[in-house]
Short mmCIF file of C-alpha atoms and ligand atoms in Angstrom, two decimals:
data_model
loop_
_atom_site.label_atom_id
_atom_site.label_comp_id
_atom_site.label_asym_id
_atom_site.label_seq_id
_atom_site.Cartn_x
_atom_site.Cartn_y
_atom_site.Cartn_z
CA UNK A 21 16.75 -6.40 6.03
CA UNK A 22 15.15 -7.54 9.24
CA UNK A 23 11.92 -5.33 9.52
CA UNK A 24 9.88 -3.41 6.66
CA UNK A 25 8.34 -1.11 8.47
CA UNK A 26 8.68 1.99 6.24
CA UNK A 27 10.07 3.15 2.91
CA UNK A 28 11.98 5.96 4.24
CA UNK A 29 13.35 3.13 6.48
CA UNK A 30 14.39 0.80 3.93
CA UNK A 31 15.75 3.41 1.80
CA UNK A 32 16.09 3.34 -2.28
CA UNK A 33 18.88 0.09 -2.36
CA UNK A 34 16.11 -2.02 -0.94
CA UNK A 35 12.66 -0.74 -2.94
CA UNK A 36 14.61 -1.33 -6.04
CA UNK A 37 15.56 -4.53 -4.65
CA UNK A 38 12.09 -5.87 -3.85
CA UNK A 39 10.85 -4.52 -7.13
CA UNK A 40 12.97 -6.83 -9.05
CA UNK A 41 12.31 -9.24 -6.78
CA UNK A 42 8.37 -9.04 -7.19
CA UNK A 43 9.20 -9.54 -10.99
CA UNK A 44 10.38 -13.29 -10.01
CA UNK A 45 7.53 -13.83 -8.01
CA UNK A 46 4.86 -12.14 -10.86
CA UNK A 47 6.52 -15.65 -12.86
CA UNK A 48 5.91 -17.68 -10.17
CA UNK A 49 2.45 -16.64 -10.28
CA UNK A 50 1.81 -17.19 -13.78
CA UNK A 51 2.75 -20.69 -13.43
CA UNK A 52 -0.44 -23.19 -13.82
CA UNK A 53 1.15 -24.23 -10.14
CA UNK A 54 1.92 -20.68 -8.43
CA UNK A 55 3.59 -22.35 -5.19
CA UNK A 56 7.38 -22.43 -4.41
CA UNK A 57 8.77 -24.15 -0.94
CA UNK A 58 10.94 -21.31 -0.39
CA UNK A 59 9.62 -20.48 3.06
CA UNK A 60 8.62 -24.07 3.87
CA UNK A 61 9.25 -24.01 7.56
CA UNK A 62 8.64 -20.39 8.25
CA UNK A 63 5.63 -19.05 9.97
CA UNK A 64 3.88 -15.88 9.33
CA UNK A 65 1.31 -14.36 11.55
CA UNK A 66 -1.52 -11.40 10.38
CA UNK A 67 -1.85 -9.31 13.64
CA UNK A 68 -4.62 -7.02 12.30
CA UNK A 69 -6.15 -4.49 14.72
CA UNK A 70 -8.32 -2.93 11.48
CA UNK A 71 -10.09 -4.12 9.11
CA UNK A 72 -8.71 -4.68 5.67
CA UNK A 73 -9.23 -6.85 2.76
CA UNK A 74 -6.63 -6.48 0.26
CA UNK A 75 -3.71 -6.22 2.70
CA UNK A 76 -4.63 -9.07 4.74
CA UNK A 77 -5.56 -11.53 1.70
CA UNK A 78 -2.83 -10.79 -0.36
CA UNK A 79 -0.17 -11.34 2.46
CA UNK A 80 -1.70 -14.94 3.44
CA UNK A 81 -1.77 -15.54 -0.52
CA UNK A 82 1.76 -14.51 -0.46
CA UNK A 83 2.89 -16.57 2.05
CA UNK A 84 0.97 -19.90 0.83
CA UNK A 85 2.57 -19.41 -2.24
CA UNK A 86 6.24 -19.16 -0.47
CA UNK A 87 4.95 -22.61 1.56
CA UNK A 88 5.25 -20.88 4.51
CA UNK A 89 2.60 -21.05 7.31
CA UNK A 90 0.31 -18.41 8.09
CA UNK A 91 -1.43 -17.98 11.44
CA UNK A 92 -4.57 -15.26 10.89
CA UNK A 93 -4.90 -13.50 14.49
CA UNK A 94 -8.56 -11.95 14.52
CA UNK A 95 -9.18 -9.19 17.13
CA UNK A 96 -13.08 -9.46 17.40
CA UNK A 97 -12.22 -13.49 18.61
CA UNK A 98 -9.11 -12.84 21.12
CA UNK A 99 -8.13 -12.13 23.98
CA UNK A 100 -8.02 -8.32 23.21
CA UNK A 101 -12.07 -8.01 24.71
CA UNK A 102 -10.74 -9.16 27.83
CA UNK A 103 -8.36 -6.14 28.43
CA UNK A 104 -4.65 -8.65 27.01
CA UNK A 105 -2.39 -5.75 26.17
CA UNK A 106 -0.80 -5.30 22.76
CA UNK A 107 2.38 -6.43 24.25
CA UNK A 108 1.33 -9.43 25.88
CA UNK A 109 -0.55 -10.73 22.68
CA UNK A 110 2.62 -10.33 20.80
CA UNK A 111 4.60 -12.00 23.28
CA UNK A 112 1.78 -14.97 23.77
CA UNK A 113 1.95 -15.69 19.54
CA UNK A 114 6.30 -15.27 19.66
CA UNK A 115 6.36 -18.09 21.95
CA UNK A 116 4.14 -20.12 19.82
CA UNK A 117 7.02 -19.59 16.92
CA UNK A 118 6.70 -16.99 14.50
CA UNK A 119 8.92 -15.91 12.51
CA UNK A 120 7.28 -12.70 10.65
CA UNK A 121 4.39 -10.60 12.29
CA UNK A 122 2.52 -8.74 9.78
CA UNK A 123 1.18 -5.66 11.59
CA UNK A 124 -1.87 -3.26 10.82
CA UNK A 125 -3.15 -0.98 13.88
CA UNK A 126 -4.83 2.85 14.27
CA UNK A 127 -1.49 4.01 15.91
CA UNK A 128 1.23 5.40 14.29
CA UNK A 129 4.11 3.84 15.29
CA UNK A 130 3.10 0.10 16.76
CA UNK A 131 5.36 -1.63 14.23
CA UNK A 132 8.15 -0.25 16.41
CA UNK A 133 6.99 -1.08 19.45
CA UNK A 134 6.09 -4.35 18.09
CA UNK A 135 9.51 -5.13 17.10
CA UNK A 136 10.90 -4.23 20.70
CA UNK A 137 9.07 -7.63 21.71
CA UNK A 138 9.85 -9.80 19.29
CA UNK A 139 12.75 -11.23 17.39
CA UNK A 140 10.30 -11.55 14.64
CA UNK A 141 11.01 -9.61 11.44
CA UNK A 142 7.91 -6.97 11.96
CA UNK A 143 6.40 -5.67 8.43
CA UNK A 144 4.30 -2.68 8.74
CA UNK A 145 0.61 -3.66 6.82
CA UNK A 146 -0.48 0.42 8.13
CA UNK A 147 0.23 2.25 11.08
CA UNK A 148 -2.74 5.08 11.84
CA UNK A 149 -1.90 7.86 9.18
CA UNK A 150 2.14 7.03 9.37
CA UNK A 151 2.79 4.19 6.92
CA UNK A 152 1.84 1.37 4.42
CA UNK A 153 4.86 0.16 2.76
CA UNK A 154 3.80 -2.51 1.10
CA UNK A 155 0.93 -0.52 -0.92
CA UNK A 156 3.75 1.82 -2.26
CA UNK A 157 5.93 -0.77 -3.26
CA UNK A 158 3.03 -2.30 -5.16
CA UNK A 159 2.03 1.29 -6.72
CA UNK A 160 5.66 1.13 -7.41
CA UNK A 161 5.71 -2.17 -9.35
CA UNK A 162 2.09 -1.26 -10.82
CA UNK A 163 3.52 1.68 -12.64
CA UNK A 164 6.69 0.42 -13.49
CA UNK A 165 5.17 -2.20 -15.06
CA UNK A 166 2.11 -0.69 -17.14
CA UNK A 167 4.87 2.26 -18.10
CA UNK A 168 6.96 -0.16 -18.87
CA UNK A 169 9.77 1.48 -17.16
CA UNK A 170 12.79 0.46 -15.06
CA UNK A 171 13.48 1.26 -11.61
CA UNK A 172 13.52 5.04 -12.33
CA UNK A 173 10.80 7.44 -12.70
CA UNK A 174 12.50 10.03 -13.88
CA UNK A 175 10.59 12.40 -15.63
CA UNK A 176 7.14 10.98 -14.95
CA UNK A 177 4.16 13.27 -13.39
CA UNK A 178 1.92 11.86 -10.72
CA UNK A 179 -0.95 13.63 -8.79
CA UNK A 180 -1.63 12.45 -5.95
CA UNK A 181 -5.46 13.29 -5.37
CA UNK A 182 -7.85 13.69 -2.03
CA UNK A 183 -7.63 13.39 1.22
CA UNK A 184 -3.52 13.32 2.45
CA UNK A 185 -3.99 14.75 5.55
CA UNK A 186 -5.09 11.26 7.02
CA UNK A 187 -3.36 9.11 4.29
CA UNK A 188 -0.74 6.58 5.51
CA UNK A 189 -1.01 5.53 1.40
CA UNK A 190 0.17 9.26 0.69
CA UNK A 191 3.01 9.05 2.59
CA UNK A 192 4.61 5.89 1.81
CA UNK A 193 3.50 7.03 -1.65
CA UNK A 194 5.46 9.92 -2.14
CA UNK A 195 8.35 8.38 -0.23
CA UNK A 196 8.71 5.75 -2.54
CA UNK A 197 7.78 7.96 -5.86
CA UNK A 198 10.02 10.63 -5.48
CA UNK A 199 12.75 7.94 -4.06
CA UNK A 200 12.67 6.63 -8.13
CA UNK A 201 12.20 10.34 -9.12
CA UNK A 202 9.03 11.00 -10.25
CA UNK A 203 7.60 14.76 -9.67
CA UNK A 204 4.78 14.17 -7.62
CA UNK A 205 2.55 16.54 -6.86
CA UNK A 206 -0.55 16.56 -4.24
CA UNK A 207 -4.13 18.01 -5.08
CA UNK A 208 -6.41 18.65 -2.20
CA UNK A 209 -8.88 21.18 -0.46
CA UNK A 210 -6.29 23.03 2.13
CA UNK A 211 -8.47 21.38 4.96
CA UNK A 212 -7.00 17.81 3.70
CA UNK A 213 -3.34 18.47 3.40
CA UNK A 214 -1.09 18.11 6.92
CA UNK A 215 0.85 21.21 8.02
CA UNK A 216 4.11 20.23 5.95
CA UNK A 217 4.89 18.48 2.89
CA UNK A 218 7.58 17.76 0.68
CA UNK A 219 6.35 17.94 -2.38
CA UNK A 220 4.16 20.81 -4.49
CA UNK A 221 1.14 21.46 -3.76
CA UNK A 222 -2.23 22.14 -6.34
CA UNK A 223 -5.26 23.15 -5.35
CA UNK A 224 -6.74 23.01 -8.94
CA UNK A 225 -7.08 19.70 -10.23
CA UNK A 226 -8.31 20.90 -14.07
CA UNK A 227 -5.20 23.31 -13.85
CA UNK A 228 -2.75 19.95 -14.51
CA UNK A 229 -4.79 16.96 -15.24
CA UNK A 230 -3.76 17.18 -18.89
CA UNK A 231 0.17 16.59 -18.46
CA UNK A 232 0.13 13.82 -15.58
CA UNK A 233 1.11 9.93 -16.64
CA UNK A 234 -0.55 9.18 -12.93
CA UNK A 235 -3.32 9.99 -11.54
CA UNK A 236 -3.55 8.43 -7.57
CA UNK A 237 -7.14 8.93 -6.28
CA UNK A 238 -7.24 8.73 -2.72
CA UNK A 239 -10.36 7.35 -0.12
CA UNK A 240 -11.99 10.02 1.73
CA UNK A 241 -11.40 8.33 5.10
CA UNK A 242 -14.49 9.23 6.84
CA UNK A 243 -13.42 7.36 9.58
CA UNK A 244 -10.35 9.26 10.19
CA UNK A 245 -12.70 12.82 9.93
CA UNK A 246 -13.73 14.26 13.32
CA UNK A 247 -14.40 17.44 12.09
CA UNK A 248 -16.10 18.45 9.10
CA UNK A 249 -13.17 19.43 6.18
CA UNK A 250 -15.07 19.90 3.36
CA UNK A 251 -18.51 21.61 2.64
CA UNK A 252 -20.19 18.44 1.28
CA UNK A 253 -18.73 15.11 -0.21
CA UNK A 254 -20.84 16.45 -3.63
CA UNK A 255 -18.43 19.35 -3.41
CA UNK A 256 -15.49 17.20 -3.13
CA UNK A 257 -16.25 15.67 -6.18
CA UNK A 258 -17.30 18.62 -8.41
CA UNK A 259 -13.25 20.00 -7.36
CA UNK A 260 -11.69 16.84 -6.89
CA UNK A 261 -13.58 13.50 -8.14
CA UNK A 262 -12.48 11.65 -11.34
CA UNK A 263 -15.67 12.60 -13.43
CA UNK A 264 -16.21 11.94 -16.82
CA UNK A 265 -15.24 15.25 -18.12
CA UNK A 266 -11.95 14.38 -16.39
CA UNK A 267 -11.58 11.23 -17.44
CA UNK A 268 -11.52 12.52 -21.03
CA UNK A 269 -9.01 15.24 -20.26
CA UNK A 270 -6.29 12.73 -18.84
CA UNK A 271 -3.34 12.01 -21.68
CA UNK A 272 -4.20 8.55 -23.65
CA UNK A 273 -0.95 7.09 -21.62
CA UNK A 274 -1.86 8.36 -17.93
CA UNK A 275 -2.59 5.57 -15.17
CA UNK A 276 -5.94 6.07 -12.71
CA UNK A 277 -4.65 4.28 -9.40
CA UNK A 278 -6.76 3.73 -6.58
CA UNK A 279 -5.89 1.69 -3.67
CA UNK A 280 -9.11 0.72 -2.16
CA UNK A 281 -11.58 0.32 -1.09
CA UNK A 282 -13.14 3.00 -3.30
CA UNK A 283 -15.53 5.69 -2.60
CA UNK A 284 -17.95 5.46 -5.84
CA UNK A 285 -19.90 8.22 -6.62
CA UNK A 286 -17.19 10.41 -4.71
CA UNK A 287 -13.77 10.45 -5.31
CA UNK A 288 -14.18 8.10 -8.20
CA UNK A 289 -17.36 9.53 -10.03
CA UNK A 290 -16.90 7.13 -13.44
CA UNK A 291 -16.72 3.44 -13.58
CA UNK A 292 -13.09 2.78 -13.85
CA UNK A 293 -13.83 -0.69 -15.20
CA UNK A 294 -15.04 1.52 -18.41
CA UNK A 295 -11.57 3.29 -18.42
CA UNK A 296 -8.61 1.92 -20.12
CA UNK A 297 -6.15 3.51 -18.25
CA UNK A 298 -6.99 2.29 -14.79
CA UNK A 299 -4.35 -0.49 -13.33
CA UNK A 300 -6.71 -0.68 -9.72
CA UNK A 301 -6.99 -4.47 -10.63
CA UNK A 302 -3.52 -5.14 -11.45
CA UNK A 303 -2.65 -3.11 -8.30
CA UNK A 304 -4.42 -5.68 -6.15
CA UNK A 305 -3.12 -8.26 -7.99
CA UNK A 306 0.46 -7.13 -8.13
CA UNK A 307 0.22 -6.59 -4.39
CA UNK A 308 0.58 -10.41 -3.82
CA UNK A 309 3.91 -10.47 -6.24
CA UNK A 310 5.43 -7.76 -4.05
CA UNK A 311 4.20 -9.08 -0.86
CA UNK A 312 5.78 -12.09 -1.60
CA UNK A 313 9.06 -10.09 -2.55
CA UNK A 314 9.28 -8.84 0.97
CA UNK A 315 8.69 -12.26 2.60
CA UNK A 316 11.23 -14.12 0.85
CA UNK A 317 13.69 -10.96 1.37
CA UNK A 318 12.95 -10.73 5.40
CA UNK A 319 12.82 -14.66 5.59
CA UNK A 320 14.13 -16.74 2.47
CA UNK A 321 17.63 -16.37 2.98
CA UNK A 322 19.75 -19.21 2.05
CA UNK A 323 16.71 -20.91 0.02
CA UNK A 324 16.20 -21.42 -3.26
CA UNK A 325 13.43 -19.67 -5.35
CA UNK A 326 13.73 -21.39 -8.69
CA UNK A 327 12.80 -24.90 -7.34
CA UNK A 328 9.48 -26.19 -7.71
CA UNK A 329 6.60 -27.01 -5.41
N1 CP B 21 -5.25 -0.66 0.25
C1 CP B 21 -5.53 -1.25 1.44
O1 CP B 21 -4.78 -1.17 2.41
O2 CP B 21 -6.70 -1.96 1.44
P1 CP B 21 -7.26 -2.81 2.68
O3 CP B 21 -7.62 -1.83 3.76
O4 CP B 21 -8.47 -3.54 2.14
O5 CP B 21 -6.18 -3.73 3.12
#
């Protein structure tokens, strides 16, 4: 693979791939020295056009731990305020020598363009409401792992909850879900689901909350909302929000996913912390394993990742 830009992109061979490959590098993390020199030489540059925390730590985590460099390119500093174009900043940190640009922007679509200017391998860290790879791939691992299942998800029952329409998470979500074969199933006011999807739709969350293994609570991205889709966010909840009463009606099994930064007191109405099904930690920490699964695929070839720092 030279990009990850998508899941649909990469197709099943690879996401099962990486998986297993995030399994080596959740060992290399336990280790009381986490760090490998498999990418020593390589240089990885965060491009990040909005904000994030999770995505943008765990991928310079990631890449320490690989020993590769990591440049941190930060909008609000650069050369952006004084009118550079996307292009030419891209162009201005290639010939500086990168070998990975790890992309976030508003518009759909920039890893491509960003990848028509580079010889870079381009990984997509969210693309407007298009894409996030890597946060499937690390729901991916995240279930597989607290299931304790393989690379198929046969049989298994996710809902994935809230707010699709603008959900770049939701897509790559039920890309990579149903790619494993899980029946996944979206719950949402009609106002918050796009025109077309591929999957069933619910609009009554009590109606299935007792047979799902996953529940996938999604943000209400109020930055995304220029119009007003639902009544009131108290609304939302009282429908949609992970409440107590919910909480309790969820299987002993089932996993409560989030993946952040959480609307409490909205689409999360309980303390997950309090719940014993929710993984949201181990998602953020898992995202660093499969991070570094996609560096080492897109960059490591030829090294070696059993040797030691
Ligand atoms: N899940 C996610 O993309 O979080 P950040 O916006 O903090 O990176």
């Amino acid at each position: 693979m030279k990009h990850f830009r998508s899941v649909d992109e990469a197709g099943p061979d690879a996401i099962r791939r990486l998986l297993d490959l995030a399994d080596h590098m959740a060992e290399v993390n336990r280790r009381p020295n986490p760090k490998v020199p498999a990418l020593r030489g390589k240089t990885v540059c965060n491009v990040f056009f909005e904000d994030s925390t999770r995505t943008r730590l765990s991928f310079e985590t990631a890449a320490k731990r690989l020993s590769a460099d990591i440049m941190n390119f930060a909008v609000s500093s650069s050369s952006v305020n004084k009118g550079e174009s996307l292009r030419d900043t891209i162009e201005t940190i290639a010939a500086m020598g990168v070998d990975a640009f790890v992309i976030r922007h508003k518009s759909s679509g920039v890893p491509w363009q960003v990848s028509d200017w580079t010889r870079a391998s381009v990984i997509n860290a969210g693309d407007g409401w298009h894409a996030h790879p890597t946060q499937a791939l690390l729901d991916c691992y995240t279930i597989r792992t607290a299931l304790n299942r393989t690379n198929s998800f046969d049989g298994l029952k996710i809902a994935i909850v809230g707010d699709i329409k603008h959900s770049r998470v939701a897509r790559s979500d039920i890309s990579a879900f149903t790619m494993l074969g899980a029946d996944v199933t979206l719950v949402a006011p009609r106002t918050l689901l796009p025109p077309e999807t591929t999957v069933p739709v619910e609009t009554n969350l009590d109606d299935i909350i007792e047979d799902l293994d996953v529940i996938y609570l999604l943000r209400m991205q109020q930055e995304r909302m220029t119009e007003s889709l639902v009544p009131s966010l108290r609304e939302y909840t009282t429908r949609f929000g992970l409440t107590p009463e919910r909480a309790r009606r969820l299987p002993e099994h089932a996993l409560i996913m989030h993946p952040g930064p959480m609307n409490r007191g909205v689409e999360m109405a309980v303390d997950p912390s309090e719940l014993p099904g929710s993984v949201i930690t181990q998602q953020v920490t898992n995202g660093i394993a499969v991070r570094m699964a996609v560096l080492f695929d897109l960059l490591g070839s030829g090294s070696n990742l059993e040797e030691n720092e």
